[in-house]
Amino acid sequence: MEKRNVETLVGVFVVLGALALVFLSLKAANLASFSFDSTYSVTARFDNVGGLKIRAPVKSAGVTIGRIKSISFDDKNFQGVVKLELDRHYQFPTDTSAKILTSGLLGDQYIGLEPGADDKSLQPGDSIKLTQSAVVLEDLIGKALYGKAAESGGRQREGAK
């Protein structure tokens, strides 16, 4: 009888472990929050999409209102084209702006929407005109170092006079 109880407990732990692995894999692939609500698509163009990924959240005021459907490259304008799937019950004005933001200091990237004040709403297939590209940490460090080098180089030249 005791052997049967041990086998049952081992079976329960195996099932719980399998469920935990499924949950973690869905979270890692950004598939944990399926939504069967109807959506509409809009596009946004960015000079640099950084580390943005498909299925990353689209948020407004910290609330997830959609997901990124696709990311492509426009070889005529040399920009990244991001297609957003927004929940239909969230309507945004046509002068809405989109920014690529980062969760925390080194977290995942997502798109943040800031609504404008226009009376007309975005329609399926519309494009968001006001965009701000991803901030690349390496670029910021390079600019800071270049600025310090230029600043110290200018002081050395003044001292040489």
PDB file of N, CA and C in Angstrom, residues 22 25 27 55 62-64 71 95 105 114 120 143 147 150:
ATOM      1  N   VAL A  22       5.829  23.626 -19.498  1.00  0.00           N
ATOM      2  CA  VAL A  22       4.948  24.200 -20.525  1.00  0.00           C
ATOM      3  C   VAL A  22       4.724  25.680 -20.241  1.00  0.00           C
ATOM      4  N   SER A  25       7.921  27.670 -21.042  1.00  0.00           N
ATOM      5  CA  SER A  25       8.171  27.799 -22.483  1.00  0.00           C
ATOM      6  C   SER A  25       7.197  28.786 -23.122  1.00  0.00           C
ATOM      7  N   LYS A  27       5.868  31.386 -21.557  1.00  0.00           N
ATOM      8  CA  LYS A  27       6.318  32.695 -21.113  1.00  0.00           C
ATOM      9  C   LYS A  27       7.541  33.155 -21.906  1.00  0.00           C
ATOM     10  N   ARG A  55       5.531  39.331 -31.034  1.00  0.00           N
ATOM     11  CA  ARG A  55       4.693  38.983 -29.876  1.00  0.00           C
ATOM     12  C   ARG A  55       5.029  39.812 -28.635  1.00  0.00           C
ATOM     13  N   GLY A  62       0.842  51.679 -19.283  1.00  0.00           N
ATOM     14  CA  GLY A  62       1.265  50.495 -18.564  1.00  0.00           C
ATOM     15  C   GLY A  62       0.387  49.274 -18.761  1.00  0.00           C
ATOM     16  N   VAL A  63      -0.683  49.406 -19.545  1.00  0.00           N
ATOM     17  CA  VAL A  63      -1.623  48.307 -19.779  1.00  0.00           C
ATOM     18  C   VAL A  63      -1.364  47.711 -21.155  1.00  0.00           C
ATOM     19  N   THR A  64      -1.273  46.393 -21.235  1.00  0.00           N
ATOM     20  CA  THR A  64      -1.067  45.733 -22.523  1.00  0.00           C
ATOM     21  C   THR A  64      -2.353  45.830 -23.335  1.00  0.00           C
ATOM     22  N   ILE A  71       7.723  42.206 -37.891  1.00  0.00           N
ATOM     23  CA  ILE A  71       8.758  43.234 -38.043  1.00  0.00           C
ATOM     24  C   ILE A  71       9.450  42.970 -39.367  1.00  0.00           C
ATOM     25  N   ASP A  95      -3.354  60.927 -34.299  1.00  0.00           N
ATOM     26  CA  ASP A  95      -2.070  61.560 -33.984  1.00  0.00           C
ATOM     27  C   ASP A  95      -1.381  60.897 -32.777  1.00  0.00           C
ATOM     28  N   LEU A 105      15.998  48.373 -16.574  1.00  0.00           N
ATOM     29  CA  LEU A 105      17.272  48.833 -17.129  1.00  0.00           C
ATOM     30  C   LEU A 105      17.723  47.994 -18.320  1.00  0.00           C
ATOM     31  N   GLU A 114       1.246  56.620 -26.995  1.00  0.00           N
ATOM     32  CA  GLU A 114       0.744  57.794 -26.293  1.00  0.00           C
ATOM     33  C   GLU A 114      -0.319  58.430 -27.166  1.00  0.00           C
ATOM     34  N   LYS A 120     -10.463  62.001 -34.864  1.00  0.00           N
ATOM     35  CA  LYS A 120     -10.559  60.780 -35.658  1.00  0.00           C
ATOM     36  C   LYS A 120      -9.721  59.672 -35.025  1.00  0.00           C
ATOM     37  N   LYS A 143      28.529  58.129 -27.241  1.00  0.00           N
ATOM     38  CA  LYS A 143      28.370  59.593 -27.261  1.00  0.00           C
ATOM     39  C   LYS A 143      28.951  60.220 -26.005  1.00  0.00           C
ATOM     40  N   GLY A 147      32.073  62.675 -26.135  1.00  0.00           N
ATOM     41  CA  GLY A 147      31.921  64.018 -25.571  1.00  0.00           C
ATOM     42  C   GLY A 147      33.002  64.315 -24.553  1.00  0.00           C
ATOM     43  N   ALA A 150      36.329  64.812 -26.460  1.00  0.00           N
ATOM     44  CA  ALA A 150      36.373  66.103 -27.141  1.00  0.00           C
ATOM     45  C   ALA A 150      36.553  67.232 -26.126  1.00  0.00           C
TER      46      ALA A 150
END
